[in-house]
Coordinates of C-alpha atoms in Angstrom, one line a residue:
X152 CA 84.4 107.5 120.4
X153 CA 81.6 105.1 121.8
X154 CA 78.6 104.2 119.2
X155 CA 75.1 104.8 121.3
X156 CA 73.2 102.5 119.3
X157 CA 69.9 100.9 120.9
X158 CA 69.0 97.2 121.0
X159 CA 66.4 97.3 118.1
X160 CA 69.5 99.6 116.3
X161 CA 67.8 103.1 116.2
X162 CA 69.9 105.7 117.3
X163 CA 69.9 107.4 121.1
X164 CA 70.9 110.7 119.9
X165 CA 67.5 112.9 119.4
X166 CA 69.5 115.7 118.0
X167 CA 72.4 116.7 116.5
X168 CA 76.6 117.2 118.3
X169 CA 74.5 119.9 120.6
X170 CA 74.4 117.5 122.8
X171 CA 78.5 118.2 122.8
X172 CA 76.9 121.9 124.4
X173 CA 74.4 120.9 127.1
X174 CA 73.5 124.5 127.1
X175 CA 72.3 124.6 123.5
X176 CA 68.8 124.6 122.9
X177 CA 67.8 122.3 120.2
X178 CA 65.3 124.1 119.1
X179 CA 65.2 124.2 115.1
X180 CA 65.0 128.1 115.2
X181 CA 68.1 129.0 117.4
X182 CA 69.2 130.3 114.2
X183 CA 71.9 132.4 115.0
X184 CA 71.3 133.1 118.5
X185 CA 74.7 132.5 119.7
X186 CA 77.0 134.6 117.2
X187 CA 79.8 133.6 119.6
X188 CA 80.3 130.5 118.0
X189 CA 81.9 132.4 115.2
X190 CA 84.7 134.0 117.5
X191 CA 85.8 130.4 119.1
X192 CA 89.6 130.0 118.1
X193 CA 89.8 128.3 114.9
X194 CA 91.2 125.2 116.2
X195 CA 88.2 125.0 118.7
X196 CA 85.6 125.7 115.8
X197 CA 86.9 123.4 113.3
X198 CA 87.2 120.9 116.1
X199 CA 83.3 121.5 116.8
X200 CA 82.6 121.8 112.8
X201 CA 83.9 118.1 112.2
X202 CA 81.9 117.0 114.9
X203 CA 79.3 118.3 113.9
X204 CA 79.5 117.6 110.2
X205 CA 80.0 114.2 111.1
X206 CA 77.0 113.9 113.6
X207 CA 74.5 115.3 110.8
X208 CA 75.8 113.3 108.3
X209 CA 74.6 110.4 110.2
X210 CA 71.1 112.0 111.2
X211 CA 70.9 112.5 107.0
X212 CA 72.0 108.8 106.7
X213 CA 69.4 107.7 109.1
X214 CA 66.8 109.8 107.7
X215 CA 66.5 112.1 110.2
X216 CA 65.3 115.1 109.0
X217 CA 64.5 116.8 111.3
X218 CA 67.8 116.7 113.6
X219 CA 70.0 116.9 110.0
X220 CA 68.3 120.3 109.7
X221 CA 69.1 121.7 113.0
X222 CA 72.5 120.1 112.4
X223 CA 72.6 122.1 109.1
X224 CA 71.3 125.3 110.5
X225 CA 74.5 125.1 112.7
X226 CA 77.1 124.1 110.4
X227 CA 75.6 126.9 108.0
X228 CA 76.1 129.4 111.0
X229 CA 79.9 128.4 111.0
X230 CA 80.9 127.8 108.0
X231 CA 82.1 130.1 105.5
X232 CA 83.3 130.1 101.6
X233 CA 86.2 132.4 102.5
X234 CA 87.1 131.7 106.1
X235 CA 89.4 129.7 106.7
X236 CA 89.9 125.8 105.9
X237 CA 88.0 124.1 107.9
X238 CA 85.2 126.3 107.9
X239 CA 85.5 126.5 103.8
X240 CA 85.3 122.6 103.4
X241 CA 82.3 122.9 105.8
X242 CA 80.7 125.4 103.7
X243 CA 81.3 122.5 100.8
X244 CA 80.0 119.4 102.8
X245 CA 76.9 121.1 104.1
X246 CA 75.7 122.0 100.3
X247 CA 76.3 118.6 99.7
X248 CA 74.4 117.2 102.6
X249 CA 71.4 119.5 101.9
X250 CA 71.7 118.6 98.5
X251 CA 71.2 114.8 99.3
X252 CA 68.2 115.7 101.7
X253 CA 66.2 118.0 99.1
X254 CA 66.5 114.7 96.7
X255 CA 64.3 113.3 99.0
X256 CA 61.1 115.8 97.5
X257 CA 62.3 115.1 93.6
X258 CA 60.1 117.6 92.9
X259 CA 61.5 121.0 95.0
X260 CA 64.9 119.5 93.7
X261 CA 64.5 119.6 90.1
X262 CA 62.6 123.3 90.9
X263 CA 65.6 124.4 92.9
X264 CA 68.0 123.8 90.0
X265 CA 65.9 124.0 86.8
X266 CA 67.7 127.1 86.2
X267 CA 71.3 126.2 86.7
X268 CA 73.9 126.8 83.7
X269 CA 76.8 124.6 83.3
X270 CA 79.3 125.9 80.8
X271 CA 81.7 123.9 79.7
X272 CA 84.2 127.1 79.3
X273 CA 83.7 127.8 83.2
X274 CA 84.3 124.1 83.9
X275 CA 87.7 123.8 81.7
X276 CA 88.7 127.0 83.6
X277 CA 88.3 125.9 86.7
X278 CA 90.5 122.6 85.4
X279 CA 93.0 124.6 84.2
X280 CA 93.5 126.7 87.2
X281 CA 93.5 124.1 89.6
X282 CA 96.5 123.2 87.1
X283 CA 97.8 126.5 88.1
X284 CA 97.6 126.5 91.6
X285 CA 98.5 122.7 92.3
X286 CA 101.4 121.3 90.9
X287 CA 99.3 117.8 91.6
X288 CA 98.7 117.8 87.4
X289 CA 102.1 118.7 86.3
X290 CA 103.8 116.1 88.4
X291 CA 101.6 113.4 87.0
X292 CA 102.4 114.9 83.4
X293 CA 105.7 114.6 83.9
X294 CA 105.6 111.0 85.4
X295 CA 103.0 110.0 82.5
X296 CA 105.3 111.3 79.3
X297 CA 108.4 109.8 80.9
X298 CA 106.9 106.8 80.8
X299 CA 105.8 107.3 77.4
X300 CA 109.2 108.1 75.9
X301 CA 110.8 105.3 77.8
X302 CA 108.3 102.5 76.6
X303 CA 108.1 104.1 72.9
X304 CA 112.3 104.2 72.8
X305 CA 113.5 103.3 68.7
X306 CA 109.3 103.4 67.4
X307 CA 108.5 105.3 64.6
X308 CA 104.6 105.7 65.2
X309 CA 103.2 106.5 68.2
X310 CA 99.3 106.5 68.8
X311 CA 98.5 108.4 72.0
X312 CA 94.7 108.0 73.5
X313 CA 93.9 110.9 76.0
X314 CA 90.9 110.1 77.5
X315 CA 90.2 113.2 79.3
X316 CA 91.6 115.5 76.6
X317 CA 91.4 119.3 77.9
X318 CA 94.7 120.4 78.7
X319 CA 97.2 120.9 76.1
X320 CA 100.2 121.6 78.3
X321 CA 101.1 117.4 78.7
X322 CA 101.4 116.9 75.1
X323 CA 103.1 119.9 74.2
X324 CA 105.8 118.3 76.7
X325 CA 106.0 115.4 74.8
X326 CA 106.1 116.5 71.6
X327 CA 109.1 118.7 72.7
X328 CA 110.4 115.3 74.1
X329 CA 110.0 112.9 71.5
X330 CA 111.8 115.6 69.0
X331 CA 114.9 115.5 71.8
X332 CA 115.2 111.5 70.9
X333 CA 118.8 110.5 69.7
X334 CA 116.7 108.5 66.8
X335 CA 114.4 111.5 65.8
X336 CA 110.7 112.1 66.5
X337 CA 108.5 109.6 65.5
X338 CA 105.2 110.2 63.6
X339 CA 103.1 110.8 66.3
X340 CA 99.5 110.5 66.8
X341 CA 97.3 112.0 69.4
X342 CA 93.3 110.8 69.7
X343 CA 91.8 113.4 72.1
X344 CA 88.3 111.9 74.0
X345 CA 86.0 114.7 75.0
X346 CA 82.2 115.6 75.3
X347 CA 82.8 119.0 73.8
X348 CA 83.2 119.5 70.3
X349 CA 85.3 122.9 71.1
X350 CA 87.6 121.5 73.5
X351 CA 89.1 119.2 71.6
X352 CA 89.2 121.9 68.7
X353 CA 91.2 124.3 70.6
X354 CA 93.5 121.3 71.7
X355 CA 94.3 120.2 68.2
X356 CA 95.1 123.8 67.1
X357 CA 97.6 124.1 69.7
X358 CA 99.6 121.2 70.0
X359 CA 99.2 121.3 65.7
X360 CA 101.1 125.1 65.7
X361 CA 103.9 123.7 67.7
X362 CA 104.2 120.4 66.2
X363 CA 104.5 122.4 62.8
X364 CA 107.6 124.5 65.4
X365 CA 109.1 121.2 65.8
X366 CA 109.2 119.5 62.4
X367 CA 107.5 116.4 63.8
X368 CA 105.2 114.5 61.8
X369 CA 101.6 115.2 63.7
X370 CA 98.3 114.3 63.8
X371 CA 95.1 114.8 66.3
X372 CA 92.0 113.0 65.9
X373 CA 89.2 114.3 68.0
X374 CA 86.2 112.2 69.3
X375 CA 83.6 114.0 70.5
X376 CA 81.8 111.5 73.5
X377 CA 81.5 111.1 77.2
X378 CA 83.8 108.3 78.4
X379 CA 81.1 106.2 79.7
X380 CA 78.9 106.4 75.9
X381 CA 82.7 105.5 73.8
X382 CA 82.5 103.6 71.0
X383 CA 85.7 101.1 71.0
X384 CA 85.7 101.2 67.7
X385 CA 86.2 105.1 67.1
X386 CA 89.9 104.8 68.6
X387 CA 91.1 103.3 64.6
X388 CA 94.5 101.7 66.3
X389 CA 96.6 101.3 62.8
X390 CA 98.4 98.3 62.5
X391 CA 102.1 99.1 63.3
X392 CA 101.4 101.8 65.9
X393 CA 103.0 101.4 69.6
X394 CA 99.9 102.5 71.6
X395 CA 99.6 104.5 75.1
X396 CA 96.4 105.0 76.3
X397 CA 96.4 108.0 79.1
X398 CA 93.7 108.8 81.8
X399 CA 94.2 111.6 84.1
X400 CA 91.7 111.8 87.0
X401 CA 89.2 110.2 84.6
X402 CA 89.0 105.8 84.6
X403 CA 86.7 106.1 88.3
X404 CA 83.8 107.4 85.8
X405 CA 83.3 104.0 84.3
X406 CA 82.8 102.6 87.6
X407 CA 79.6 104.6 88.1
X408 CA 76.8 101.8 88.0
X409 CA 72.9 101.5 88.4
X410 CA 73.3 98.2 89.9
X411 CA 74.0 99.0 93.5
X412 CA 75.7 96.4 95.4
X413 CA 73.4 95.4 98.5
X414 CA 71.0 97.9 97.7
X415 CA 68.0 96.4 99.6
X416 CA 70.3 96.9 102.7
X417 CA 69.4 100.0 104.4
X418 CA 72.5 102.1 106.3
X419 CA 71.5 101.6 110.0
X420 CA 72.5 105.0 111.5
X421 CA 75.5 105.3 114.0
X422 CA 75.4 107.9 116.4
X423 CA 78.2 109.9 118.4
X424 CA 79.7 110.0 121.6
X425 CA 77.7 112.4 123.5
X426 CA 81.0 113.7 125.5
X427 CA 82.3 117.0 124.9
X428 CA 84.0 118.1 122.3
X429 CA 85.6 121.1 124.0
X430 CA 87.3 118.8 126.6
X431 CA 89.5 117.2 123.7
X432 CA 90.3 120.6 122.4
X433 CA 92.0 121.6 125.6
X434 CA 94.0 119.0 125.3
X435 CA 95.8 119.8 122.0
X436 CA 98.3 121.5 121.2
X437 CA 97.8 125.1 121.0
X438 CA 100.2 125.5 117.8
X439 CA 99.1 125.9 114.5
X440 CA 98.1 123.1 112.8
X441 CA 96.5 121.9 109.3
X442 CA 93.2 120.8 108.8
X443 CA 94.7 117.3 108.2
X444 CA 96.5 117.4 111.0
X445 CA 93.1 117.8 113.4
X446 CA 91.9 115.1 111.9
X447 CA 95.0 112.5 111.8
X448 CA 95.0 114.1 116.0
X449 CA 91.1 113.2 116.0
X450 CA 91.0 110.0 114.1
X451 CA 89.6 107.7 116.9
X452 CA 86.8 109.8 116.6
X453 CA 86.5 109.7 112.7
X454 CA 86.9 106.1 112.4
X455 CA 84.8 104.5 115.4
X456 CA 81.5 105.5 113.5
X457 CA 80.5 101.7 112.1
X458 CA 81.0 101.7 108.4
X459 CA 77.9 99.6 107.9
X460 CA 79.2 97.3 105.7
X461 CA 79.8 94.3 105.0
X462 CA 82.1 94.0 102.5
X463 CA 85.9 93.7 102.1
X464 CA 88.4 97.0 101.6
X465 CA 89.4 95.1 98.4
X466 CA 85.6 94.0 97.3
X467 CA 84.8 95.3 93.9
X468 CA 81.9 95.8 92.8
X469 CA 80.5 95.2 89.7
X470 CA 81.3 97.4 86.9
X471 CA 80.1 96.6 83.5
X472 CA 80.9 99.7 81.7
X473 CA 84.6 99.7 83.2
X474 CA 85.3 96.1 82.5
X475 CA 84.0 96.8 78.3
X476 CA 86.1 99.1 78.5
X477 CA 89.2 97.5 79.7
X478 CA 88.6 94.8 77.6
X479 CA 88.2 96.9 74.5
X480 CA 91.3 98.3 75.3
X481 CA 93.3 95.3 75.8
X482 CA 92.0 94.1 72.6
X483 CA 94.5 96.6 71.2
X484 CA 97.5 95.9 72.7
X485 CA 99.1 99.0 74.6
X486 CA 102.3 98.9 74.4
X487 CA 101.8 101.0 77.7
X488 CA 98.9 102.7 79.7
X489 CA 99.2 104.9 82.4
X490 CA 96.3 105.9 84.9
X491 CA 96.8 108.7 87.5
X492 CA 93.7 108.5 89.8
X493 CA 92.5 110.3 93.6
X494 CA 94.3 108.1 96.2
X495 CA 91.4 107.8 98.3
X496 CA 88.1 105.4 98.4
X497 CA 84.5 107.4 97.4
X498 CA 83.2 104.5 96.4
X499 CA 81.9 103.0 99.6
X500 CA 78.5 101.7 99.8
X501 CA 77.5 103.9 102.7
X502 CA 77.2 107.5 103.3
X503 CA 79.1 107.6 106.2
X504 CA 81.8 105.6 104.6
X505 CA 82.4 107.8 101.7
X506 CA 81.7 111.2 104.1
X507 CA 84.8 110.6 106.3
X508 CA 87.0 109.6 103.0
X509 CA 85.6 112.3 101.8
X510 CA 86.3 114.8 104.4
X511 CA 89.8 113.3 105.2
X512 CA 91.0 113.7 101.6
X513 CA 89.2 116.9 100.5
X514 CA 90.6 118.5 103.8
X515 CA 94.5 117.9 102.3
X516 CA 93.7 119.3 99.2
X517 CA 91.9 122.5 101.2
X518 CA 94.9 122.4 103.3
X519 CA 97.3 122.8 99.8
X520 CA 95.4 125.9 98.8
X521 CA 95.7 126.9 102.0
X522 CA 99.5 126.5 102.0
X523 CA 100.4 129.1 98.7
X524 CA 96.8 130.8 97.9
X525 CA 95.7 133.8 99.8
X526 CA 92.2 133.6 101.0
X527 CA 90.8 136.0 99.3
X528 CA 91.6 134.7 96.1
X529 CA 88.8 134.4 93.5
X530 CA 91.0 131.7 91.5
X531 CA 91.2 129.5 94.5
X532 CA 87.3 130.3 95.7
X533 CA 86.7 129.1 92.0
X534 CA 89.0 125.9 92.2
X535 CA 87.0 125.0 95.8
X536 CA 84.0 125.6 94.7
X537 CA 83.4 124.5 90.9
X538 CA 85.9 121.5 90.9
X539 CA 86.6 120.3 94.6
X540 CA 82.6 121.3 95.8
X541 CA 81.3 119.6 93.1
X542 CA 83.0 116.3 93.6
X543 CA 82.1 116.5 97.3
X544 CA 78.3 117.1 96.4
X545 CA 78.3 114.1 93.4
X546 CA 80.2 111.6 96.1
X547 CA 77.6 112.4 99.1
X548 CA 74.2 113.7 97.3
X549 CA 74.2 111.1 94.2
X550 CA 73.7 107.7 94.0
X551 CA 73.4 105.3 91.1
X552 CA 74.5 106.3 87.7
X553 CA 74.4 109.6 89.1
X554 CA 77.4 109.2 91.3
X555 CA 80.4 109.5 89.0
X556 CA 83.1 110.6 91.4
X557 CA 83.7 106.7 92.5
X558 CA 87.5 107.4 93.6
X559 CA 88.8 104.1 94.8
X560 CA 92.4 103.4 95.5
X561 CA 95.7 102.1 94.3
X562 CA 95.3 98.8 96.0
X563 CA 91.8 98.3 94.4
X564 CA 93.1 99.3 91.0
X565 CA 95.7 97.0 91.2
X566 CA 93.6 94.2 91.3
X567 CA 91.1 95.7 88.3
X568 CA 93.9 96.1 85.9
X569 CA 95.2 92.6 86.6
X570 CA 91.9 90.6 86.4
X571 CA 91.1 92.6 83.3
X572 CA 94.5 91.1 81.7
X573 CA 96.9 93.9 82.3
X574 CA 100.7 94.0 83.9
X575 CA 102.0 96.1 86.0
X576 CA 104.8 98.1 84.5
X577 CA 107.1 99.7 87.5
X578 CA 107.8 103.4 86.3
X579 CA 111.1 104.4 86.5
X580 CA 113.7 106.1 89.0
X581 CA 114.0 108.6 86.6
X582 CA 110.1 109.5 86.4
X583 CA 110.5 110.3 90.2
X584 CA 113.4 112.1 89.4
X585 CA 111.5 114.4 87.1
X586 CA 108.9 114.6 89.7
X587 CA 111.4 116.0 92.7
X588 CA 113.1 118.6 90.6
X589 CA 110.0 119.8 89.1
X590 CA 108.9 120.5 92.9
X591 CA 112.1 121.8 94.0
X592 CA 112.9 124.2 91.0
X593 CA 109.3 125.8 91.3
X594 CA 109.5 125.6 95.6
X595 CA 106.8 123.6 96.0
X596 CA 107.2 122.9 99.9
X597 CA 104.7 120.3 101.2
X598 CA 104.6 118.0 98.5
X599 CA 106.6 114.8 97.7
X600 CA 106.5 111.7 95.6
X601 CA 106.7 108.0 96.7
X602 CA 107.5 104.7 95.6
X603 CA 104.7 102.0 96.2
X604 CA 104.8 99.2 94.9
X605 CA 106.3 99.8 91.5
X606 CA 103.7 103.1 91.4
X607 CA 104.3 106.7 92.1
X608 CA 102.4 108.5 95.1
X609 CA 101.9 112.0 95.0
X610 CA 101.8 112.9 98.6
X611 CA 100.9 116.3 100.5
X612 CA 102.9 116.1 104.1
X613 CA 102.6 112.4 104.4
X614 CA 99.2 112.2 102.9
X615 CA 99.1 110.0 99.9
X616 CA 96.9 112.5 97.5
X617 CA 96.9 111.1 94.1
X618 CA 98.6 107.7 92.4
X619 CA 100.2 107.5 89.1
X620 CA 100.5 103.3 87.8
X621 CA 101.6 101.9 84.5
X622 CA 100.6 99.0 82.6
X623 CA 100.7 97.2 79.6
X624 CA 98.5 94.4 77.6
X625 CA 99.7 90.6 79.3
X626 CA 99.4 87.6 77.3
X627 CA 97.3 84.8 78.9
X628 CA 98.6 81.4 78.8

């Protein structure tokens, strides 16, 4: 795709991908004037949807409120909760893109959503059912407490730190494990990080009951904190204990900042081919294909939109709160530390940046739903919507401290970990192991695990999805 933008860098395009259907009027009360859109074939309407997306994405980068509107009023015409994937992750990206706009009047924002419950309960569900339905959790589980046993072979106490203590399903694995040791189970002892006070109450019930089953010396200490507001000195490491600290989808958090990196720069907006989008759709093939397929087949178009920045794919910004942390942790030397984060980077500096990582990534995980959950399921409608709809909404409406979903990738973790005075520690053949039978015993078709660089990639098709990495304390000379 060409970028049309003018010499003083304004963009050409006075509305929104109509100008893909030179017989639209733009006129912001078309409304739904042509219910035909709805019966396109749903290659050609997710086609038109990205497009779309995309081109009012960059209208609501460029503050161009009027033509994001009509771009919304479209979008909202096609998109649908229920339908199917494309138009489901529309349904997600257009809340968040509204969203970002109605911040812009802090005032009808805060009065939109001054009556909006958050439960806790409803957001552990929706955790544990995305457990359910995606084996993406249990195959870092079983990646992160073969590590563990392997690294605390022959101790005889074991301090765990879970730092996104909910699910008690991982530790009940290990303690099963660690009871299975030649040697005997060690004592063990489990410190559960968790803004809710009931959470982490249910969790030490649980895993107390069966280690009480097991005859293995237990015991859970709850801290009740958000991540980002943890006292170092709550985690009490006793002298003598081998220590493995564990995040699960949970370290990108700290990364969340108010000191924006080039924040006087303002995103100049790109703009979009104005060919049409129905010409390229005649050109595919006709077969069935997966969301991240159309957009692997359309990628010239996702990826000739300037990304406005700057910076290096391996810059990283500054991140006081992560690197206290790190330190902290270092400062206890972890025998071993494991970190399973989203494969992806959400943690651009532009909009547009973290929009088509956004839509790129969030379109493989729609697409694993799509793969074993029937569409008219209310667990998966609940999965989409409180879990993977919230993350799109927090990486493309919030800025700032506000912005916690700050996904970056395995590359860019790589080099935290070492500058903060950690080693990479390569998890074993046998981890992967674990990983492939777990997949093939429950017929999970789709999924696989990689090698990369001495880290495990959990991949959907050939679409790296989530990375699993090991590390322990190094020694500086």
């Amino acid at each position: 795709m060409v970028e049309m933008i003018q010499g003083d860098g304004s963009s050409s395009v006075t509305s929104p991908p109509l100008q893909f259907f030179p017989w639209f009027s733009p006129s912001p009360g078309m409304g739904s004037s042509y219910p035909w859109l709805r019966e396109l074939p749903s290659e050609e309407r997710g086609l038109y949807l990205i497009h779309l997306l995309l081109a009012c994405a960059n209208h609501v980068a460029a503050g161009s409120i009027e033509n994001a509107n009509i771009g919304l009023e479209h979008m909202s015409q096609l998109a649908s909760p229920d339908g199917d994937t494309m138009q489901r992750i529309a349904a997600y990206f257009t809340e968040a893109l509204a969203d970002r706009l109605l911040k812009g009047w802090p005032g009808l924002h805060k009065a939109l959503n001054s009556t909006k419950i958050s439960l806790v309960s409803e957001e552990i569900l929706v955790q544990r059912l995305f457990f359910e339905l995606c084996p993406i959790l249990k195959l870092a589980y079983v990646i992160t407490n073969q590590a563990i046993v392997e690294a605390m072979e022959g101790e005889k106490m074991v301090h765990i730190i879970d730092i996104n203590a909910f699910e008690p399903a991982q530790w009940i694995n290990i303690l099963q494990l660690l009871t299975a040791r030649p040697e005997g189970p060690p004592h063990l002892r489990i410190t559960g990080i968790h803004q809710q006070k009931e959470v982490l109450d249910q969790m030490a019930s649980r895993l107390t009951e069966e280690a009480e089953k097991l005859n293995i010396p237990f015991q859970f200490t709850p801290i009740v904190s958000k991540l980002e507001n943890l006292n170092p000195e709550s985690l009490r490491v006793k002298s003598g204990e081998a220590l493995a600290v564990i995040s699960v989808l949970k370290l990108h958090t700290l990364l969340a900042t108010d000191n924006e990196m080039l924040k006087m720069k303002s995103p100049s907006a790109t703009s979009i081919q104005s060919s049409n989008p129905l010409k390229i759709v005649t050109k595919m093939n006709p077969n069935h294909r997966t969301l991240g397929e159309w957009l692997k087949k359309d990628q010239a178009f996702l990826y000739n939109l300037s990304p406005d920045s700057a910076l290096s794919p391996l810059s990283l910004a500054p991140s006081p709160k992560m690197d206290k942390f790190l330190t902290a942790i270092r400062g206890h030397s972890p025998k071993l530390m494991v970190i399973t984060e989203q494969e992806s980077d959400h943690n651009g500096f532009t909009l547009m940046e973290r929009v088509k990582e956004a839509l790129n990534f969030y379109a493989a995980l729609f697409d694993c739903l799509e793969s074993t959950v029937p569409r008219s399921s209310i667990e998966r409608q609940k999965v989409e919507k409180m879990l993977f709809g919230e993350e799109i909404k927090n990486i493309i409406a919030c800025e700032g401290i506000d912005r916690k979903e700050r996904h970056e990738k395995l590359e860019k973790w790589i080099l935290r970990l070492e500058l903060a005075g950690f080693g990479k520690l390569p998890l074993s053949f046998h981890g992967m192991l674990q990983a492939s039978r777990l997949l093939q015993s429950n017929g999970y078709e789709g999924y696989n695990v990689k090698e990369e660089n001495g880290c495990l990639v959990i991949c959907w098709q050939d679409r790296p999805l989530f990375s699993v990495s090991a590390w322990r304390f190094r020694r500086f000379d």
